[in-house]
Short mmCIF file of C-alpha atoms and ligand atoms in Angstrom, two decimals:
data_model
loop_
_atom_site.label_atom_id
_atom_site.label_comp_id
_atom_site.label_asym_id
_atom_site.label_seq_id
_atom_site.Cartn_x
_atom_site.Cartn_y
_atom_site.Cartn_z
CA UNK W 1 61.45 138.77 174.50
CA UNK W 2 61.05 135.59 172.14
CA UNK W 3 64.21 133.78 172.23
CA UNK W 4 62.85 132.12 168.91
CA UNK W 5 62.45 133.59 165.64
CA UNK W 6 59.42 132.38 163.71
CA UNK W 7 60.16 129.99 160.63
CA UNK W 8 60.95 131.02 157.40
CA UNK W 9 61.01 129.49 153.93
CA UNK W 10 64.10 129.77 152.06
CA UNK W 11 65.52 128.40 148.61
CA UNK W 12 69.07 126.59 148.77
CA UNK W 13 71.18 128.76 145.90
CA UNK W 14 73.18 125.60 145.20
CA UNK W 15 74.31 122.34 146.52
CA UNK W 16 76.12 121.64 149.86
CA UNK W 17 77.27 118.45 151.61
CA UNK W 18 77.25 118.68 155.40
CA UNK W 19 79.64 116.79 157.46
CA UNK W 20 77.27 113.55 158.34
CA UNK W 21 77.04 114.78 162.09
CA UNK W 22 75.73 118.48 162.56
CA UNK W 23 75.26 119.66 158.94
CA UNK W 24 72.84 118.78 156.67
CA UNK W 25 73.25 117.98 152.97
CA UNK W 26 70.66 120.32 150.64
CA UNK W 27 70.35 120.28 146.69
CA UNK W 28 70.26 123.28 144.79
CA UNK W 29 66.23 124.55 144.58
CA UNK W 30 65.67 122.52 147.71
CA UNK W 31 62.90 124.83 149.95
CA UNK W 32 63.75 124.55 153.85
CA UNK W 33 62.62 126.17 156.56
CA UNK W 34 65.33 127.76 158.62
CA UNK W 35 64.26 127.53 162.03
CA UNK W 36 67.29 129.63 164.16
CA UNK W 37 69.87 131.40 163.22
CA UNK W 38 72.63 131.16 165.38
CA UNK W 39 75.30 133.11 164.20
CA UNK W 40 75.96 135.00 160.69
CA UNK W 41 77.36 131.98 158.59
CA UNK W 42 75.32 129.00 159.92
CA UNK W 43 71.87 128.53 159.98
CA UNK W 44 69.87 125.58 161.69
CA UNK W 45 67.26 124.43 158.94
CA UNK W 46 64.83 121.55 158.79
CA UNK W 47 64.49 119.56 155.17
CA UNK W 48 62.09 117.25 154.99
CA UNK W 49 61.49 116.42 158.58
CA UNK W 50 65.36 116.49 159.42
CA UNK W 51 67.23 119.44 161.10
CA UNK W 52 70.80 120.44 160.46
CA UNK W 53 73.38 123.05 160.31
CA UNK W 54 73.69 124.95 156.41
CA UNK W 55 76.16 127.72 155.71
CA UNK W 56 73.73 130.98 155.33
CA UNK W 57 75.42 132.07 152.19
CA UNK W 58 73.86 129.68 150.42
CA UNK W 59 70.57 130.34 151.55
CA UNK W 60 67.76 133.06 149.77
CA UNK W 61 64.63 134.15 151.09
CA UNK W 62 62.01 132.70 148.93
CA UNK W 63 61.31 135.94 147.51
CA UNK W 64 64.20 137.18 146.87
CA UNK W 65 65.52 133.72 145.31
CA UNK W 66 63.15 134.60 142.58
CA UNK W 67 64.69 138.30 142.43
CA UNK W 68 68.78 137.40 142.14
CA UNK W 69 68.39 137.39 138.30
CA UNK W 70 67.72 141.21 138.11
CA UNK W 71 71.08 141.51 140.54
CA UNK W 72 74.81 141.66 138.84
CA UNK W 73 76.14 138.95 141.52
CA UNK W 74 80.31 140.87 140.53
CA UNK W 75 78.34 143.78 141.97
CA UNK W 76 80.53 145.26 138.66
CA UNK W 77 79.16 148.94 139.05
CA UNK W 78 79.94 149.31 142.65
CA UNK W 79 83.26 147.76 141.94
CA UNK W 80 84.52 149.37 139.20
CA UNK W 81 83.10 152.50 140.37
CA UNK W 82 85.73 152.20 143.55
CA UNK W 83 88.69 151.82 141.47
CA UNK W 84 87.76 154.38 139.46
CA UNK W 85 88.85 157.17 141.33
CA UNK W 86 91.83 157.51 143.16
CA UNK W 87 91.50 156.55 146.46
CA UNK W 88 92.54 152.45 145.88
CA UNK W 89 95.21 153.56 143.46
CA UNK W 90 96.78 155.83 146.00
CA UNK W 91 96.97 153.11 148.55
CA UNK W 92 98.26 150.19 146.33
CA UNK W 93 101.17 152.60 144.68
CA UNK W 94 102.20 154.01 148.26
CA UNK W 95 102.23 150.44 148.90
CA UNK W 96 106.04 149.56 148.34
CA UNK W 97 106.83 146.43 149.14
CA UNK W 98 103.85 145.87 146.32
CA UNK W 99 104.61 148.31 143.77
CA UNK W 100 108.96 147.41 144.26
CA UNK W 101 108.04 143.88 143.48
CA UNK W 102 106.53 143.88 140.34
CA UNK W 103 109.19 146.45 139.15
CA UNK W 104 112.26 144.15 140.74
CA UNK W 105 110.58 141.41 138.15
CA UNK W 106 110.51 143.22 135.29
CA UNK W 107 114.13 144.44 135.62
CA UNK W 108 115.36 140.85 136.89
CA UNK W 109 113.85 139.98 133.55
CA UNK W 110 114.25 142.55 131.72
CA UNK W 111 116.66 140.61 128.87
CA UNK W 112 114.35 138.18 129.04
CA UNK W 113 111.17 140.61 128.27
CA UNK W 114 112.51 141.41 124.86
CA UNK W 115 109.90 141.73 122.02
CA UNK W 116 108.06 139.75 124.15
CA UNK W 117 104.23 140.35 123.94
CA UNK W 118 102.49 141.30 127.82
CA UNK W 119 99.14 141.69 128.79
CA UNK W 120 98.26 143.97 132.04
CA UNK W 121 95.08 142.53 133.20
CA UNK W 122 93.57 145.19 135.54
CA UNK W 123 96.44 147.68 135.20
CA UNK W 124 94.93 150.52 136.81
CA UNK W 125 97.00 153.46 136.59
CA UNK W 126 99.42 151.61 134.55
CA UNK W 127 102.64 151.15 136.85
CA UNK W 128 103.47 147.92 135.59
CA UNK W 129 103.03 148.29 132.30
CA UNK W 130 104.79 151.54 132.58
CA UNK W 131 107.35 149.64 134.09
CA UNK W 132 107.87 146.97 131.97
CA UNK W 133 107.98 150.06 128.54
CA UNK W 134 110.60 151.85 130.82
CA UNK W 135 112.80 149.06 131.89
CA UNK W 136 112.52 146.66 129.58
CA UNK W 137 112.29 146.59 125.45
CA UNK W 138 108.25 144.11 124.98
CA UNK W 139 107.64 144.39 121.75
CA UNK W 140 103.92 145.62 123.04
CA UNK W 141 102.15 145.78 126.20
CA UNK W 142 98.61 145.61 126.23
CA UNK W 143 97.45 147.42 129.69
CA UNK W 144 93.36 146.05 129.97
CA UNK W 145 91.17 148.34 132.40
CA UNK W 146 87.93 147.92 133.17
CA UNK W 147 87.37 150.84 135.42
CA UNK W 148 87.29 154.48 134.11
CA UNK W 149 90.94 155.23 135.41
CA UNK W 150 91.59 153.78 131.70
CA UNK W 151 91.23 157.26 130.33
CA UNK W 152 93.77 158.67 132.78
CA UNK W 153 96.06 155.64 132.37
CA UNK W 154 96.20 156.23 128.80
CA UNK W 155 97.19 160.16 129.70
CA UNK W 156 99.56 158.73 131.98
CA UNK W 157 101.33 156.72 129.20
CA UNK W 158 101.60 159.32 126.68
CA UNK W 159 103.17 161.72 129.01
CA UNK W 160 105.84 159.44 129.69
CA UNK W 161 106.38 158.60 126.05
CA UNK W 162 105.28 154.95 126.21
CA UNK W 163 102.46 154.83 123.68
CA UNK W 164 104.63 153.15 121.16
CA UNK W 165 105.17 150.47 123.29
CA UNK W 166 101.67 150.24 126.14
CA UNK W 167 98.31 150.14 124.42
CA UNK W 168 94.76 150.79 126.70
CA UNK W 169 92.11 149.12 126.16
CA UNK W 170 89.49 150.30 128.36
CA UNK W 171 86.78 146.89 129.35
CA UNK W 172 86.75 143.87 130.91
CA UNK W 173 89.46 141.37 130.74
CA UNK W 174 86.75 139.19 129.86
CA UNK W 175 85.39 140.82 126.93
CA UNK W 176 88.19 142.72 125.64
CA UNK W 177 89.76 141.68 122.30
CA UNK W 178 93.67 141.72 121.91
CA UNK W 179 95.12 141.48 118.44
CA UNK W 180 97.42 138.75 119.07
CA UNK W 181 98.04 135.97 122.01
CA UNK W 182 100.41 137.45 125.06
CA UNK W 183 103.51 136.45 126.41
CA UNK W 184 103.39 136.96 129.31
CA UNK W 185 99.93 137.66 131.45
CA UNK W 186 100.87 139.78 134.08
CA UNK W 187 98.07 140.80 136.67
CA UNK W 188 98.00 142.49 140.77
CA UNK W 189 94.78 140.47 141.75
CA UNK W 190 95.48 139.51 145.30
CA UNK W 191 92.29 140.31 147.36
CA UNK W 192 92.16 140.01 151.31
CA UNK W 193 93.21 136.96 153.09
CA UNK W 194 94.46 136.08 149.01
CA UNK W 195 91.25 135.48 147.46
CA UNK W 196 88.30 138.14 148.56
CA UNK W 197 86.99 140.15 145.35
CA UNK W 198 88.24 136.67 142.65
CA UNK W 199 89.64 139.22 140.43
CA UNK W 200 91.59 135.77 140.10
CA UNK W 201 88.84 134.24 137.84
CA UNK W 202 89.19 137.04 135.07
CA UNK W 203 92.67 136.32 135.65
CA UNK W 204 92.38 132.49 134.89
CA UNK W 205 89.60 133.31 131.70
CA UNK W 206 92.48 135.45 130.24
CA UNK W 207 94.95 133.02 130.79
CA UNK W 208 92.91 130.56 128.80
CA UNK W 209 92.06 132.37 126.14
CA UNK W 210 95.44 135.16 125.63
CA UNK W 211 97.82 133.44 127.25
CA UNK W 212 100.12 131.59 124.30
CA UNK W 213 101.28 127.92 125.14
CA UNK W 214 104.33 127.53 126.94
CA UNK W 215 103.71 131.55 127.86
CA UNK W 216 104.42 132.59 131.84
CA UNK W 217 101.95 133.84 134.89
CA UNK W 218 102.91 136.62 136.91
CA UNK W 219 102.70 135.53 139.74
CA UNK W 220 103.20 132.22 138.90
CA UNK W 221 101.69 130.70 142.14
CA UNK W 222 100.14 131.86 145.13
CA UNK W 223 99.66 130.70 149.27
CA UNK W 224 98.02 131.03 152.03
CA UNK W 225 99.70 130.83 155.51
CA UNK W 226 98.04 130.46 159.11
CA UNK W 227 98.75 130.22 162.70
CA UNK W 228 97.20 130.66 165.65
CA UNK W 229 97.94 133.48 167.59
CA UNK W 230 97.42 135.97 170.12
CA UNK W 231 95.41 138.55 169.60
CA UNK W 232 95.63 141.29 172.85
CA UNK W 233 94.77 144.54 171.88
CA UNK W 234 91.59 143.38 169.42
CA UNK W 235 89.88 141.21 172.42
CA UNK W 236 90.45 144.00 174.97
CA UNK W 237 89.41 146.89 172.17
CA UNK W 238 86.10 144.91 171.64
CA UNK W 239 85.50 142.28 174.33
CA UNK W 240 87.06 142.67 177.51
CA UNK W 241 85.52 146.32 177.42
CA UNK W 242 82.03 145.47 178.32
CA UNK W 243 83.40 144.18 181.38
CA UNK W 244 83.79 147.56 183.21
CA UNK W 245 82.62 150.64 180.99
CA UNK W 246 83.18 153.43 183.35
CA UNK W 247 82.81 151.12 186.36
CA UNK W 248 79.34 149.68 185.11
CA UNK W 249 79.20 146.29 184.15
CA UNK W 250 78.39 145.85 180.54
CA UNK W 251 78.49 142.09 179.55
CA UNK W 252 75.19 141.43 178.74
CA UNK W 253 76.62 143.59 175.44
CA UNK W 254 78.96 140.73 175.19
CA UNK W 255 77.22 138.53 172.98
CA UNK W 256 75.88 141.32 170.60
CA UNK W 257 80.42 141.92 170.41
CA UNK W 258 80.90 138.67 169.39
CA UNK W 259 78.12 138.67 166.47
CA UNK W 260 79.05 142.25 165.59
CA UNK W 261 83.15 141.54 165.72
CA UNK W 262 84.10 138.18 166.09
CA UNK W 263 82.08 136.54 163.43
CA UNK W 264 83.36 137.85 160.75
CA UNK W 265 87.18 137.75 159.87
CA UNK W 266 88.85 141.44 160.71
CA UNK W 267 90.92 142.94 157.53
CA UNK W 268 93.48 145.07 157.69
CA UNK W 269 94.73 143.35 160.95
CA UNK W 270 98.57 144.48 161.92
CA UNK W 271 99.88 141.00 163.88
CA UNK W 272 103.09 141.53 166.12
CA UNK W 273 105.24 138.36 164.86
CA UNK W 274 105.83 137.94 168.12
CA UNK W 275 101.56 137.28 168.47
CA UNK W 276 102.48 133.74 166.95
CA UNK W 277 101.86 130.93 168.82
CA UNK W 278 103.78 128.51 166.69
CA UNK W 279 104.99 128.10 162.96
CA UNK W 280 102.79 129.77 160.25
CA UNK W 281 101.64 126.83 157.99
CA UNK W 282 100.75 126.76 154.11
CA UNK W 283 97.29 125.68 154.25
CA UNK W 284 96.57 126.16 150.57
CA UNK W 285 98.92 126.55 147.18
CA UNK W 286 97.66 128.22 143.95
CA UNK W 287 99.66 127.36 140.56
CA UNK W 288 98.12 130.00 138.35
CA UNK W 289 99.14 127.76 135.35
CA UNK W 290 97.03 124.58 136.35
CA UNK W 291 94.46 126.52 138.53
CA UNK W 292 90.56 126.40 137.52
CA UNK W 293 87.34 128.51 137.88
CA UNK W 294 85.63 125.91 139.04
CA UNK W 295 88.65 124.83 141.86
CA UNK W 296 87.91 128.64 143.13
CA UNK W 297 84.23 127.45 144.64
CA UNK W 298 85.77 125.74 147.52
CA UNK W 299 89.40 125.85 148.57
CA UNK W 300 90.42 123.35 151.70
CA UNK W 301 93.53 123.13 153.56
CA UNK W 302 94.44 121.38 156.51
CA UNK W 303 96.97 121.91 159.73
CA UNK W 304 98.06 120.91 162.81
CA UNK W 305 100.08 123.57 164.73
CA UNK W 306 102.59 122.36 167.45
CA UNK W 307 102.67 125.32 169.88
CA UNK W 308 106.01 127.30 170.89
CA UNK W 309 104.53 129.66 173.42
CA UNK W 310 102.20 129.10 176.40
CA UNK W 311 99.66 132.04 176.34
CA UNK W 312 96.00 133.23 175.18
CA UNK W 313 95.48 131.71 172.27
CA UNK W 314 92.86 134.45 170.43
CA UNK W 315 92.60 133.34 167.12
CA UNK W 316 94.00 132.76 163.68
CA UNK W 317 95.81 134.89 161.72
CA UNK W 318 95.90 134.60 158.04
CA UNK W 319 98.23 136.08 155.03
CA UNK W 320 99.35 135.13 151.69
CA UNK W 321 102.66 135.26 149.31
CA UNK W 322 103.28 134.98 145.62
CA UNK W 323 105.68 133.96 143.61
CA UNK W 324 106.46 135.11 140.41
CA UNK W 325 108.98 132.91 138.65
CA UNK W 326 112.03 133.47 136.48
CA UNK W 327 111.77 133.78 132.17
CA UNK W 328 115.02 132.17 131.99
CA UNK W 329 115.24 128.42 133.11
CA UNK W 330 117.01 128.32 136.24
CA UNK W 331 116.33 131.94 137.02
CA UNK W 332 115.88 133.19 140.59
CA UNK W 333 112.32 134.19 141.42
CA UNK W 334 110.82 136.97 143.08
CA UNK W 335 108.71 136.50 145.98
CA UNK W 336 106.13 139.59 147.46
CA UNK W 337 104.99 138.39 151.17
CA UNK W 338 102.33 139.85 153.25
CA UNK W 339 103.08 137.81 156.71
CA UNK W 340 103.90 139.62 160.06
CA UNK W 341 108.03 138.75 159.27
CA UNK W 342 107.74 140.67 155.97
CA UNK W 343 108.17 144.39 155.01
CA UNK W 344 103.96 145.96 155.70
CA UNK W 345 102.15 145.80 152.93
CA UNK W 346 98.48 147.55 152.38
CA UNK W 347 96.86 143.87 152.69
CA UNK W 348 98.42 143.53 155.92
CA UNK W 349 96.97 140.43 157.70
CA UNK W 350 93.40 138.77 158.34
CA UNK W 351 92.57 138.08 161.53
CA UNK W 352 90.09 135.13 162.79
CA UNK W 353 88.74 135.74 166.79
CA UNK W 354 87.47 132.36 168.81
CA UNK W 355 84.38 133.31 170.56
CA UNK W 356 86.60 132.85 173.96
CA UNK W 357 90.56 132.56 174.31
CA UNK W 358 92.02 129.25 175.20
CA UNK W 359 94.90 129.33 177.40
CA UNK W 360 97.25 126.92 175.95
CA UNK W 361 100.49 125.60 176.59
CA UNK W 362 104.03 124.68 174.64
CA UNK W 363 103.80 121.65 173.17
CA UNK W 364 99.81 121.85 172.26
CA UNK W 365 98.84 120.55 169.30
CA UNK W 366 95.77 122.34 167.09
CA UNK W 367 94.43 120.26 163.99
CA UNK W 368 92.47 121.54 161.68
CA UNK W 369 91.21 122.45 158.81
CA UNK W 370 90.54 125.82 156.89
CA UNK W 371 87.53 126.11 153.71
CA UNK W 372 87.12 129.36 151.42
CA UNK W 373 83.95 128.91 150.41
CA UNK W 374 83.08 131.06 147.43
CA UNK W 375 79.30 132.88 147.76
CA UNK W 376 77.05 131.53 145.39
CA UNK W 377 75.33 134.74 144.78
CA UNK W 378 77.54 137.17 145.62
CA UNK W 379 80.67 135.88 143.66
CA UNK W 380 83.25 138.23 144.90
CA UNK W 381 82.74 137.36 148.11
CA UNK W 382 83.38 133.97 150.66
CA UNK W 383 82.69 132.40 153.76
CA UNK W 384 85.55 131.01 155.47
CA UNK W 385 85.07 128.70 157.94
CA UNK W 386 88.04 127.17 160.36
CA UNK W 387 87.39 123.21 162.04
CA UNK W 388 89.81 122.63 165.16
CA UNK W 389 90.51 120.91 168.06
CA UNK W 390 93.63 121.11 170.32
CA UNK W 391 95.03 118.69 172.44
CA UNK W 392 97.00 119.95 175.45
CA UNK W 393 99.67 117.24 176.51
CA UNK W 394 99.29 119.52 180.11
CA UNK W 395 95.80 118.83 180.30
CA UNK W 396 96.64 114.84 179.41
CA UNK W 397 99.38 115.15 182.28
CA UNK W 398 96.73 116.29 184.57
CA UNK W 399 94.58 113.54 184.19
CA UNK W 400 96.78 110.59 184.14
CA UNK W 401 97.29 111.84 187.68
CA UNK W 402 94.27 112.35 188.99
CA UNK W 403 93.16 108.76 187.40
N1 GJV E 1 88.92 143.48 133.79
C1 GJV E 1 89.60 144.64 133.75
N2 GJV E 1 90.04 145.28 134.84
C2 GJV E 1 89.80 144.71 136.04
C3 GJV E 1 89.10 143.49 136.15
C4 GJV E 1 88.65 142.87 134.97
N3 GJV E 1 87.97 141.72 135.00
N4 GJV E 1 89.00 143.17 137.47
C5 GJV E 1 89.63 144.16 138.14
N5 GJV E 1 90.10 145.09 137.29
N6 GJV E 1 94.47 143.24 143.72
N7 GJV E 1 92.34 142.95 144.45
C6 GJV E 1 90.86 146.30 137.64
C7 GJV E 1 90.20 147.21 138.65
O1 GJV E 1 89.34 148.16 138.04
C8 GJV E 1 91.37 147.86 139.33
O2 GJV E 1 91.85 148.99 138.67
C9 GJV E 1 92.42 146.77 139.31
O3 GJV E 1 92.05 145.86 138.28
C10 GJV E 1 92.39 146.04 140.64
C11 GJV E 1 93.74 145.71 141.09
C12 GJV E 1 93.84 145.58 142.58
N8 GJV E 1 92.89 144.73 143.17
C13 GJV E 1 93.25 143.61 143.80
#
């Protein structure tokens, strides 16, 4: 078989600046051919007589470049659709450590909340808003749902004798019209690994348009931790299997595994705390008061790990917390955390595989740096791509004696 595949013409979606070294710098509406395609996210392309690396999400087939118009890039009917029955609203209730937060604000605040004015922005079922009529005295809570559920969540209110207080309005947050500014914007947007679906950007559009001045975000900020860690179970699960399936040897599988299961970040992934290799970081801070649509395009944080454990080091893992601060200056906040050390949530943790484990010692250091880069077409989704090197002071030890 043809190792090579033969070149195609493709339209770059928008801009991108490469690195200088391996990457190459395109313009929106630039045509390239893309001459290999290595892995998933990065494609080798040739511009104008030079060749370099481009991220493959912001890449479309000529054809199809001319097709992306007809497409709803929020892929809003598909969406929607999901949360629309109950499946997702089953697993975020059961979800305590969720659910308990939100309600452990509104009763820490619940003086506080007083005729104040609160908008629900995605309130599915209505637990918050339900929440806030039960526990607290707003003078109105406006509960905004896109999603058909809206009908239900309006049942839902009037059987508990809240519809004095929680109004539904069934649309988008984007498009819906309140009758006066809010309060307090309240809104459950967290996606995977913090930002996967950017429910956050109707978030920040409501902010800027119902959100009074001097008015509070809940949450009020939002990170994003890493660390690198072990990962055991996953390699052997995927990997390690090829190398004796029922005493055959399978590893010429082994690089269809690591296109199929390593390229892309695994959701959903349960991490042992004791899988860290060294301290989780913060690699990137949200303040939901100063934050911007257009910040969400690319997010970049940086790291540099100082290792605790010698061991296989697997990949990253990746997890988020929010904070949602107190109405009353001074206040304590209330904090909902997703890491390994925190009570399970239905997030869990987002796992990042290196093609190969590194065995690497206490005392390592990895540097880095981490990029969410937001899909041009497809805007609820992202690319995330992790630069890193390590430097083993064993390795450095080794040397110096051999020189
Ligand atoms: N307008 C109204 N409802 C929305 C919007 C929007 N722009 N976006 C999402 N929802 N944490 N990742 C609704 C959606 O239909 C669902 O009921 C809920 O918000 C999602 C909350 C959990 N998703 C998340």
């Amino acid at each position: 078989m043809e190792d090579e595949e033969p070149p195609e013409e493709y339209v770059a979606l928008c801009s991108f600046t490469g690195n200088g070294s391996d990457q190459l710098s395109v313009s929106r509406g630039d045509r390239l051919i893309v001459r290999a395609k290595p892995s998933s996210d990065w494609w080798w392309v040739e511009l104008r007589g030079v060749n370099g690396y481009v991220p493959a999400s912001h890449l479309l087939q000529g054809d199809a470049a001319e097709q992306q118009e007809v497409e709803d890039p929020w892929q809003d009917e598909e969406y929607f659709g999901s949360y629309g029955t109950l499946r997702l609203h089953l697993e975020m209730l059961s979800d305590k450590s969720r659910t308990e937060a939100f309600r452990k604000v509104i009763v820490r605040n619940s003086a506080s909340l007083q005729e104040k004015v609160v908008m629900d922005l995605g309130c599915g079922t209505g637990i918050v808003s339900l929440f806030c009529a039960k526990l607290a005295q707003p003078a109105a809570v406006y509960a905004v749902e896109a999603s058909s559920m809206a009908a239900c969540t309006r049942e839902l209110v009037k059987q508990n004798a809240c519809e004095e207080v929680v109004t539904v309005l069934q649309g988008r947050a984007e498009e819906v019209q309140l009758p006066e500014q809010v309060d307090i914007l309240v809104s459950e947007w967290m996606g995977n690994c913090l930002l996967f679906e950017y429910m956050v950007e109707s978030v920040l559009l409501a902010r800027d348009r119902w959100l009074r001045d001097g008015g509070t975000m809940w949450p009020s900020s939002a990170t994003l931790t890493l660390v690198p860690c072990r990962a055991h179970g996953y390699y052997a699960e995927k990997m390690a299997f090829w190398e004796n399936t029922y005493g055959l040897d399978f590893t010429p599988l082994q690089p269809l595994a690591l296109q199929e299961f390593f390229a892309k970040p695994k959701f959903s992934h349960v991490m042992d705390p004791d899988d860290c290799l060294a301290s989780p970081e913060d690699v990137i801070r949200l303040d939901m008061y100063t934050l911007q649509v257009a910040d969400l395009e690319e997010m970049q944080g940086q790291f540099q790990f100082c290792l605790e454990k010698s061991g296989l080091f697997h990949g990253f893992s990746a997890w988020f917390s929010v904070c949602f601060k107190s109405l009353e200056e001074g206040g304590a906040s209330v904090e909902l955390n997703t890491g390994p050390n925190a009570e399970p949530t239905h997030w869990k943790q987002t796992l990042f595989m290196l093609d190969e484990p590194i065995f690497a010692h206490v005392g390592d250091s990895i540097r880095g740096s981490i990029i969410l880069r937001r899909n041009p077409v497809w805007r609820r989704h992202m690319t995330v791509t992790l630069h890193w090197d390590i430097s083993s002071h064993v390795q450095e030890a080794l040397s110096c004696k051999a020189n």
